[in-house]
Coordinates of C-alpha atoms in Angstrom, one line a residue:
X296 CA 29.4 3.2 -7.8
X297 CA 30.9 5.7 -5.8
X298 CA 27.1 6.7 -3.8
X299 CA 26.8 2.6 -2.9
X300 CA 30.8 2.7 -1.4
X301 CA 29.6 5.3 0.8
X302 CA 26.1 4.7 1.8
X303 CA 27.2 2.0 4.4
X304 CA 29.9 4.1 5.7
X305 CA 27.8 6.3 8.6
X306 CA 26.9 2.6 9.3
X307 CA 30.2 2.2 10.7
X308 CA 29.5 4.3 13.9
X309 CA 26.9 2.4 15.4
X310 CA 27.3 -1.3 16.9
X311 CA 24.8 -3.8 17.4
X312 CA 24.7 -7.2 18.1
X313 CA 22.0 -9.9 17.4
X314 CA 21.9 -13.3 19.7
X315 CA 22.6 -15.5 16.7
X316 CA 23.5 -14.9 13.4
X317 CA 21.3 -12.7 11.5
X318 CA 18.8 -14.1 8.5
X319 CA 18.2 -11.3 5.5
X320 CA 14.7 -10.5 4.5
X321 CA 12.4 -13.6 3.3
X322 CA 12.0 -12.1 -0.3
X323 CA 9.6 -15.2 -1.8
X324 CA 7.0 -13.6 -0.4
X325 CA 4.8 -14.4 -3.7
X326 CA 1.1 -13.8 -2.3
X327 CA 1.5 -10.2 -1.5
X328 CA 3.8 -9.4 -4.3
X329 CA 0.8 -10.8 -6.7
X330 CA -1.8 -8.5 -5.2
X331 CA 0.5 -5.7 -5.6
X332 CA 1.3 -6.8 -9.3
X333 CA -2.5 -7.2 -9.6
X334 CA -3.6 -3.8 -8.4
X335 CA -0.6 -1.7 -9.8
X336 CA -1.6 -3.3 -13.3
X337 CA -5.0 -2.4 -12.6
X338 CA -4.4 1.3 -11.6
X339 CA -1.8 1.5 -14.5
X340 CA -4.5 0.6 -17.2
X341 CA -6.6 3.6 -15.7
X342 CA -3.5 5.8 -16.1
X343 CA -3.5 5.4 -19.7
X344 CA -7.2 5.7 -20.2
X345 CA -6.7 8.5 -18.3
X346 CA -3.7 9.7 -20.2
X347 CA -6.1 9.5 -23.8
X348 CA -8.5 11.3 -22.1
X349 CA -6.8 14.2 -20.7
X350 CA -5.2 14.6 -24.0
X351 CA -6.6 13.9 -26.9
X352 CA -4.9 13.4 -30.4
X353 CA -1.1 12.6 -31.0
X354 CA -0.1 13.3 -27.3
X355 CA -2.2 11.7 -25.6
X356 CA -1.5 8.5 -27.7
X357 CA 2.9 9.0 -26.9
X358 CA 1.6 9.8 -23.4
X359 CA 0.0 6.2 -23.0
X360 CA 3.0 4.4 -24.7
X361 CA 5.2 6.1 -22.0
X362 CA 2.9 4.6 -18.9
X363 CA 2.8 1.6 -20.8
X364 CA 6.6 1.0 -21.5
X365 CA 7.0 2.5 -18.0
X366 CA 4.7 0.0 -16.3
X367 CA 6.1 -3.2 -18.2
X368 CA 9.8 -2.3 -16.8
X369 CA 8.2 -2.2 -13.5
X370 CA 6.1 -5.2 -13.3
X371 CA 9.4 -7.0 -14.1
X372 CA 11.1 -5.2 -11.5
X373 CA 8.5 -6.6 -8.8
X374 CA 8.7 -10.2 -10.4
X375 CA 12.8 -10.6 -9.8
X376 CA 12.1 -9.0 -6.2
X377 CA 13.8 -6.1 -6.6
X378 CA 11.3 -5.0 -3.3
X379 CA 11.1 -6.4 -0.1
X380 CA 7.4 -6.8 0.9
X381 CA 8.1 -6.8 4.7
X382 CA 4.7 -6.1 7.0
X383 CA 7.2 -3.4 9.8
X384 CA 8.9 -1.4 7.2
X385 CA 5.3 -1.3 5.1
X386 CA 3.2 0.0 8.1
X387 CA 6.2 2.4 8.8
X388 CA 6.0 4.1 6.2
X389 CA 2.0 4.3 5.7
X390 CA 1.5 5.4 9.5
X391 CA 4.3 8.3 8.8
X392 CA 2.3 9.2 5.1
X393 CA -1.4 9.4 7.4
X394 CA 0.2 11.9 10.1
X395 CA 0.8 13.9 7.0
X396 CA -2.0 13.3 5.8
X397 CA -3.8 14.4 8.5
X398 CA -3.6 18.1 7.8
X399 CA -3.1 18.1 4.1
X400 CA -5.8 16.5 2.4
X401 CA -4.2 17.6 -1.0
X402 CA -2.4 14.2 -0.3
X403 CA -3.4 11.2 -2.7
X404 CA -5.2 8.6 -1.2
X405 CA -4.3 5.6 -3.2
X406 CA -0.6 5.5 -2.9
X407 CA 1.2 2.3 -2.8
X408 CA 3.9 1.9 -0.9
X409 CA 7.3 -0.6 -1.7
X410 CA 10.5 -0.7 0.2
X411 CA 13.3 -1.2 -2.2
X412 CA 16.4 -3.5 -2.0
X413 CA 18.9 -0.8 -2.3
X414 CA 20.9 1.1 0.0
X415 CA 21.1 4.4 -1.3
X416 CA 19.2 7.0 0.8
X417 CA 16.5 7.7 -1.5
X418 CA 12.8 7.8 -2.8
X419 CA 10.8 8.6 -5.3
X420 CA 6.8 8.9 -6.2
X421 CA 5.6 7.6 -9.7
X422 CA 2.5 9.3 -11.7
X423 CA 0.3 6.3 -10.7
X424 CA 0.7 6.7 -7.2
X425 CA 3.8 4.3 -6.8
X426 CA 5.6 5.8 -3.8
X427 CA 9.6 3.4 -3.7
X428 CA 11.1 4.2 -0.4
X429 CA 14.9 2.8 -0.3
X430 CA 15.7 0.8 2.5
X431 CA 19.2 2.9 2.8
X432 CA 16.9 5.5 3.8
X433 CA 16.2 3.7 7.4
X434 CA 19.6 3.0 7.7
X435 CA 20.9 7.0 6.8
X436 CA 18.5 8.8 8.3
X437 CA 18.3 9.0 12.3
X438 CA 14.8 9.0 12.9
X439 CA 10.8 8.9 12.1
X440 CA 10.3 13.0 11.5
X441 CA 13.8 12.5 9.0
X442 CA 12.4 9.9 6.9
X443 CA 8.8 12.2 7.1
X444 CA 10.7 14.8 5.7
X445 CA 11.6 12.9 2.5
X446 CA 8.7 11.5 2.3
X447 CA 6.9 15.2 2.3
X448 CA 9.5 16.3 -0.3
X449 CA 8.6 13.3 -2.8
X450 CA 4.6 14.1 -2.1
X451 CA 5.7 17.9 -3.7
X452 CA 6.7 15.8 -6.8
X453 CA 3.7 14.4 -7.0
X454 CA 0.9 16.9 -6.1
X455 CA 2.5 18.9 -8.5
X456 CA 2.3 16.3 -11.1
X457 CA 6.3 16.3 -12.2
X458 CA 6.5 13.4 -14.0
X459 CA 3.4 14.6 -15.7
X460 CA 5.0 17.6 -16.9
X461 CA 8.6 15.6 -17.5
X462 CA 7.0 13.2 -20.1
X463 CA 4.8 15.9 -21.4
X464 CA 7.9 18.0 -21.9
X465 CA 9.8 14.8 -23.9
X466 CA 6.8 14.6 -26.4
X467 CA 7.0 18.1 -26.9
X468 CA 11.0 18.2 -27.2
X469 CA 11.1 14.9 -29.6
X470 CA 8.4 17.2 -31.7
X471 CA 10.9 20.1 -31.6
X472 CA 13.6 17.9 -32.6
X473 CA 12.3 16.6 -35.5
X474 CA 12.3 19.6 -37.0
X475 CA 15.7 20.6 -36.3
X476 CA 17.2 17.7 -37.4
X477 CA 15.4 18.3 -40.7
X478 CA 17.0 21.7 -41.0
X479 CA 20.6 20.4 -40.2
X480 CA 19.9 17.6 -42.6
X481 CA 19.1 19.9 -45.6
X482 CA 22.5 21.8 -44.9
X483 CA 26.2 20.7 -46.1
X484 CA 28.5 22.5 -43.4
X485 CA 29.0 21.8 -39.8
X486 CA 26.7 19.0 -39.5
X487 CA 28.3 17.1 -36.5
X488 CA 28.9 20.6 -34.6
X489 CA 25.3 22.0 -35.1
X490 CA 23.9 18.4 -34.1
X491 CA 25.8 18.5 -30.8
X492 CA 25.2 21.9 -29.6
X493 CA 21.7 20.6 -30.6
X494 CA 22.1 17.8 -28.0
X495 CA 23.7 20.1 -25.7
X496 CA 21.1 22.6 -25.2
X497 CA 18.5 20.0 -24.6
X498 CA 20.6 18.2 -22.2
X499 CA 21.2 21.5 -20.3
X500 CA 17.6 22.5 -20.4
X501 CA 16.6 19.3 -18.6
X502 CA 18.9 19.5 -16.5
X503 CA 17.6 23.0 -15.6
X504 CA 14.3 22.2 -15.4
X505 CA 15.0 19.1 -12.7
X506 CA 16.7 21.7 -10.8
X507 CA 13.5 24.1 -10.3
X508 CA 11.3 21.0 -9.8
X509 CA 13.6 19.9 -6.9
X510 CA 13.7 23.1 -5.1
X511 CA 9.9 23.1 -5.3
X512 CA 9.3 19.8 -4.2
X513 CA 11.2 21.0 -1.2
X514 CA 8.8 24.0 -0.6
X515 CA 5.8 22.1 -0.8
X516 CA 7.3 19.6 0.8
X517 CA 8.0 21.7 3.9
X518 CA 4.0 23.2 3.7
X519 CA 3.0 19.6 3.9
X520 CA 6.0 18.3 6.9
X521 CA 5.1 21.3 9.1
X522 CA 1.3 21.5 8.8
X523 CA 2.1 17.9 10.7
X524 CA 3.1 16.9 14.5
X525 CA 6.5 16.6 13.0
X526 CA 9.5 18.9 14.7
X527 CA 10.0 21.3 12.0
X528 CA 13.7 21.9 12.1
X529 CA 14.1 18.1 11.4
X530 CA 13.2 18.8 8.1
X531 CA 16.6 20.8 7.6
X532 CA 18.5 18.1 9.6
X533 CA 17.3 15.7 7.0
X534 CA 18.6 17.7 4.1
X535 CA 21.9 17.9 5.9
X536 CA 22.3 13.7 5.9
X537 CA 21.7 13.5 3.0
X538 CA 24.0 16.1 2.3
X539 CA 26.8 13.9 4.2
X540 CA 26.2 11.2 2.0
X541 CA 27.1 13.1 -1.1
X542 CA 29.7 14.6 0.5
X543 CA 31.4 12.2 3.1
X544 CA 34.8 10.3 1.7
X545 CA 34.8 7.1 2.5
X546 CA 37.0 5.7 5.9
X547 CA 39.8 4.6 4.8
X548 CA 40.6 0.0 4.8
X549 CA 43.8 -0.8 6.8
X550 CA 46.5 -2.7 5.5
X551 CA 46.1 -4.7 8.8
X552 CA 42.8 -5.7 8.1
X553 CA 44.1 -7.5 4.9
X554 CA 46.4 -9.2 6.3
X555 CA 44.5 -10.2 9.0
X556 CA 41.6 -12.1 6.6
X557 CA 43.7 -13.1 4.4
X558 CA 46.4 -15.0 5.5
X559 CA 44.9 -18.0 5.6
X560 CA 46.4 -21.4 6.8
X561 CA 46.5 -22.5 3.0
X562 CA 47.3 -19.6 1.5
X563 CA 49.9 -16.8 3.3
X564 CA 49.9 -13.1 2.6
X565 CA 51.6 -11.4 0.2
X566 CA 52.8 -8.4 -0.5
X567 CA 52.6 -7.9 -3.7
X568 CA 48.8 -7.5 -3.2
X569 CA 48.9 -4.3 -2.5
X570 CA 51.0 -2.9 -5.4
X571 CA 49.4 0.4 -6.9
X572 CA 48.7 1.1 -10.6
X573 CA 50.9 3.8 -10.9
X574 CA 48.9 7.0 -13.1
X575 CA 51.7 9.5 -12.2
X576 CA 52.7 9.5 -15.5
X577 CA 48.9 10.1 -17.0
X578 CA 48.4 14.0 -17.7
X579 CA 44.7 14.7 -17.0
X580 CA 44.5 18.1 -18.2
X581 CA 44.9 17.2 -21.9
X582 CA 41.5 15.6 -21.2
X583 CA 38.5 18.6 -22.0
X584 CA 35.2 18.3 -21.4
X585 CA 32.7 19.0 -24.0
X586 CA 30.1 19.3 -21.4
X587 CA 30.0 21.1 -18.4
X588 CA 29.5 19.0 -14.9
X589 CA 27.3 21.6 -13.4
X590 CA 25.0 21.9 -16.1
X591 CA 23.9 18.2 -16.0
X592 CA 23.2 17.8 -13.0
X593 CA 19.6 16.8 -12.1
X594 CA 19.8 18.0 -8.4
X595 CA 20.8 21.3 -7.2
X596 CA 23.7 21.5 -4.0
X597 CA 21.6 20.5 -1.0
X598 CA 23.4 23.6 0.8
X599 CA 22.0 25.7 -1.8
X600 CA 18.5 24.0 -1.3
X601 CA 18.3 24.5 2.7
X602 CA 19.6 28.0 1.9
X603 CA 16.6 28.4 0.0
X604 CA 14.5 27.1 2.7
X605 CA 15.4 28.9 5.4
X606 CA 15.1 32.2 3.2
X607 CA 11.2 31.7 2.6
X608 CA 10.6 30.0 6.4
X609 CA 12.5 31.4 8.7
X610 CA 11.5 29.5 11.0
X611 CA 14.6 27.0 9.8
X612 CA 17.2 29.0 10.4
X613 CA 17.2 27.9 14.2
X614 CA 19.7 25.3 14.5
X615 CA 19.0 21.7 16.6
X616 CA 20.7 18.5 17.1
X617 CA 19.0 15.3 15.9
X618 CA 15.7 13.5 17.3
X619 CA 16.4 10.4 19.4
X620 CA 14.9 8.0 17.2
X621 CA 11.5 5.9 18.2
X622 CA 12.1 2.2 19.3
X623 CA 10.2 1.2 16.2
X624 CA 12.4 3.4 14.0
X625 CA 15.3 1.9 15.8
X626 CA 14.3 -2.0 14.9
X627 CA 14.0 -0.7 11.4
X628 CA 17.2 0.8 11.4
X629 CA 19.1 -2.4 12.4
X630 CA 17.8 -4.4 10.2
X631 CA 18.7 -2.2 7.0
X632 CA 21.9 -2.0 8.7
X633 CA 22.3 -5.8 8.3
X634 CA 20.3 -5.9 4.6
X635 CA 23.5 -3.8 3.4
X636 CA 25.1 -6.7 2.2
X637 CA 22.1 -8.8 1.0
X638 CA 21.7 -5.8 -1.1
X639 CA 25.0 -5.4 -2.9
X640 CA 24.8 -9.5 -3.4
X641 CA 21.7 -8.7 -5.3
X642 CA 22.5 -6.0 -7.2
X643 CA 25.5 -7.8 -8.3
X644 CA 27.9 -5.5 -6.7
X645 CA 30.2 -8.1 -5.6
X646 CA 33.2 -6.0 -5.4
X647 CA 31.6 -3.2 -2.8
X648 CA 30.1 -5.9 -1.2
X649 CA 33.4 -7.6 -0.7
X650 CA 34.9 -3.9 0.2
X651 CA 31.8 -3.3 2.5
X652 CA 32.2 -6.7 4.3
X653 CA 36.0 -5.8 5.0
X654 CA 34.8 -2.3 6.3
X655 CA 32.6 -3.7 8.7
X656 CA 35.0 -6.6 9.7
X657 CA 37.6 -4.0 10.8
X658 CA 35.0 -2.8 13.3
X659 CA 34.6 -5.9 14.4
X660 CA 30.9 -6.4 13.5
X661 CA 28.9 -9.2 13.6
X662 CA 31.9 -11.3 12.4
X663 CA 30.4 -14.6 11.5
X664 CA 28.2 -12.6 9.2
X665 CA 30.6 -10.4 7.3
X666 CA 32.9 -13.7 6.5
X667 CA 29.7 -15.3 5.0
X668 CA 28.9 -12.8 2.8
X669 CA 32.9 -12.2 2.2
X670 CA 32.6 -15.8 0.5
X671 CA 29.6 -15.3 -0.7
X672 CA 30.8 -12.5 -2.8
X673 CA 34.4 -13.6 -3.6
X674 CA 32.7 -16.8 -4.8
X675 CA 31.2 -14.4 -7.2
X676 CA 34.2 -12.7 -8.2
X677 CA 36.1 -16.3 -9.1
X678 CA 33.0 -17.1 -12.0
X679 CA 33.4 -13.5 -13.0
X680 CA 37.2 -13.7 -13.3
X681 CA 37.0 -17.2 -14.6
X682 CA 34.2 -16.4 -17.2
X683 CA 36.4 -13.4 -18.5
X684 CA 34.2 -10.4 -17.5
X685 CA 35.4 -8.9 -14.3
X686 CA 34.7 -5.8 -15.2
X687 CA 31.2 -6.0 -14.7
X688 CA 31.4 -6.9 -11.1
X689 CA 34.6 -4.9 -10.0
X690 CA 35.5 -1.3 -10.9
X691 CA 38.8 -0.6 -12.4
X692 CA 41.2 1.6 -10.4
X693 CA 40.0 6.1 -11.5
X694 CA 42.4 8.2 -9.3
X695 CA 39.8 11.2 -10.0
X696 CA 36.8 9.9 -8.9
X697 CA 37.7 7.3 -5.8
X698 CA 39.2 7.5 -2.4
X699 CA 42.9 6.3 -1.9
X700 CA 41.5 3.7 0.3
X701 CA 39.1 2.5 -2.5
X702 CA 41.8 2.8 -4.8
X703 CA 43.9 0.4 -3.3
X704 CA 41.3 -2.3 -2.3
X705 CA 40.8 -2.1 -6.3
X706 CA 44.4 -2.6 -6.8
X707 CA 44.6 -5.3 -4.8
X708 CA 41.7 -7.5 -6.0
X709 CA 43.1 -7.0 -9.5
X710 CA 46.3 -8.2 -8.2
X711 CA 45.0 -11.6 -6.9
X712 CA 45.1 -14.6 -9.4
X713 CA 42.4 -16.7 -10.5
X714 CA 43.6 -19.9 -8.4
X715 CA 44.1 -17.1 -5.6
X716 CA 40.3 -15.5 -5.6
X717 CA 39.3 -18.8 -5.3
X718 CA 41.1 -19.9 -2.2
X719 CA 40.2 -17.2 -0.7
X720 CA 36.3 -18.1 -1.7
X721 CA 36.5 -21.3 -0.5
X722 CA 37.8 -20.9 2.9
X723 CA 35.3 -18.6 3.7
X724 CA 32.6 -20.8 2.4
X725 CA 34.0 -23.6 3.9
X726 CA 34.3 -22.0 6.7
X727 CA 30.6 -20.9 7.0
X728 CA 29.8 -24.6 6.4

């Protein structure tokens, strides 16, 4: 939760303004999501065949029920529109994939591209040829040669053949394990322990071997950005975005701002609102950990990564500000700007979304827009609050792991009554009527 509060933030810098108000993404688009289904279903039936064929016996059989499950999961992604199938962000993304495919042939030729509702900055290429670009990417990144540069890093994943080796590597670890378990079966003492440290050592190991398949995605990645017409040091400014959005803490929500929308003419601000949980009295330290942070993680520190870029090309260690970005890029941006809060309504993230709207309210964005979707989503919040399960739509207050400003918009939605969410729900609906 923590990445989606922050992935709209470096949104907050940048103003624009549409002549009316704006319209999300047409998502019914049923025609072109039916030839996608039709020809991902199609390719995915040749991925097992292939799979059978490739390896024969036992592992090529799990290998086929993996596509299979795999491919099922996705085909219902498509069908509740998780993806927007938008003609501008679509030919984007293919023209940027054929300049790097221009001088690296190694590149597949039947990848499908699908932009994703979601606005973390991200993407990732599946073993049929599935390449997801998240449209938090546009809005993150500042320009074509940046969103190149992801785009090359994903293809190292996938020349390569990670996935490949990560489901090839399960098959072999389940294998393993069955053994194991066995052997701790057939013993008395330490059961629970020896199963653990079982657990543990896999876990570790995975998280390991993500690590090294990262940093050579980035490395083959780089081969295939700068055998291109892109500017080669934009590959390192990418990095360094991304880098920001794990890193940046979130600006913090004035207490102005809620008072401001929401003392409402039939319903005056109060106070008491904004009392904080008080956790002084919690000791954290009696908590341990029986696993260590560091050693599950799937990505390594992006500082460490573009230190280990610039060590084999050193090229990279010459430091440039960003690329203006490309008119086109510049529509693209805007628009993912204003899908922020489509998104989080989507998701079912009606708490960021409610924090989001306030966030861009306070800049004074777009303001007719923000109070829709402000309604929109405390609508949302009432039937959740009403219906007894909150907690799936709003976080609870974690002093460890949220901003102060966070912490207090938390506090103070959990402070409002029922009869007060939904005051506040219907003047801004009524309002947008």
């Amino acid at each position: 939760m923590i990445k989606k509060l922050i992935s709209f933030l470096f949104f907050c810098s940048f103003i624009i303004t549409f002549g009316q108000v704006y319209k999300p993404l047409d998502t019914a688009d049923y025609a072109k999501r039916k030839d996608f289904l039709r020809n991902f279903s199609s390719d995915a039936e040749n991925l097992v065949k292939k799979s059978k064929s490739d390896y024969p016996g036992k592992k090529g059989v799990e290998l086929s029920k993996i596509y299979k499950e795999f491919s099922k999961e996705f085909e219902k992604k498509v069908k509740e529109k998780n993806f927007v199938f938008n003609a501008a962000f679509d030919s984007k993304v293919k023209t940027l994939i054929e300049r790097l495919r221009k001088n690296n042939t190694q590149i597949p030729q039947n990848l499908k591209i699908l932009i994703a509702k979601d606005n973390t900055p991200n993407a990732y290429c599946f073993a049929d040829g599935t390449f997801v670009i998240n449209m938090g990417l546009f809005s993150w990144l500042n320009n074509d040669d940046q969103l190149a540069a992801v785009i090359s890093h994903e293809l190292g994943h996938k020349i390569s053949e990670h996935t490949l080796k990560i489901f090839l590597d399960m098959i072999n670890q389940d294998e393993l394990d069955k053994t194991v378990v066995q052997n701790i079966k057939s013993t008395k003492e330490n059961r629970n322990q020896r199963a653990f440290d079982v657990l543990k050592k896999r876990i570790y190991r995975k998280g390991t071997e993500n690590r090294k398949q990262e940093v050579q995605a980035d490395s083959l990645g780089y081969v295939i950005f700068k055998n291109s017409d892109f500017k080669k040091t934009e590959f390192i400014n990418a990095l360094k975005r991304l880098e920001d959005f794990d890193t940046i803490s979130p600006r913090t929500l004035k207490v102005e701002t809620y008072k401001k929308y929401f003392n409402l003419p039939q319903q005056e601000f109060k106070g008491k609102w904004m009392k904080k949980e008080d956790f002084s009295l919690y000791n954290y330290n009696n908590f341990k950990e029986k696993l260590n942070k560091d050693s599950l993680k799937t990505h390594p520190e992006i500082a460490l990564r573009i230190d280990h870029l610039k060590q084999i090309f050193p090229e990279l260690k010459m430091q440039t500000a960003d690329e203006k970005p490309s008119e086109s890029y510049a529509v693209l941006e805007k628009i993912a700007r204003m899908e922020t809060l489509p998104n989080f309504y989507y998701s079912e993230d009606y708490g960021v979304g409610i924090y989001s709207s306030l966030q861009f309210l306070q800049d004074a964005e777009e303001e007719e827009y923000y109070k829709k979707w402000l309604g929109k989503c405390f609508a949302k919040i009432y039937e959740a609050r009403k219906n007894y399960n909150l907690n799936r739509y709003l976080d609870r207050v974690d002093p460890k792991n949220q901003s102060e400003s966070y912490q207090q918009f938390l506090n103070f939605m959990w402070n409002l009554s029922l009869d007060e969410i939904k005051n506040i729900a219907d003047y801004y609906q009524n309002k947008e009527s």
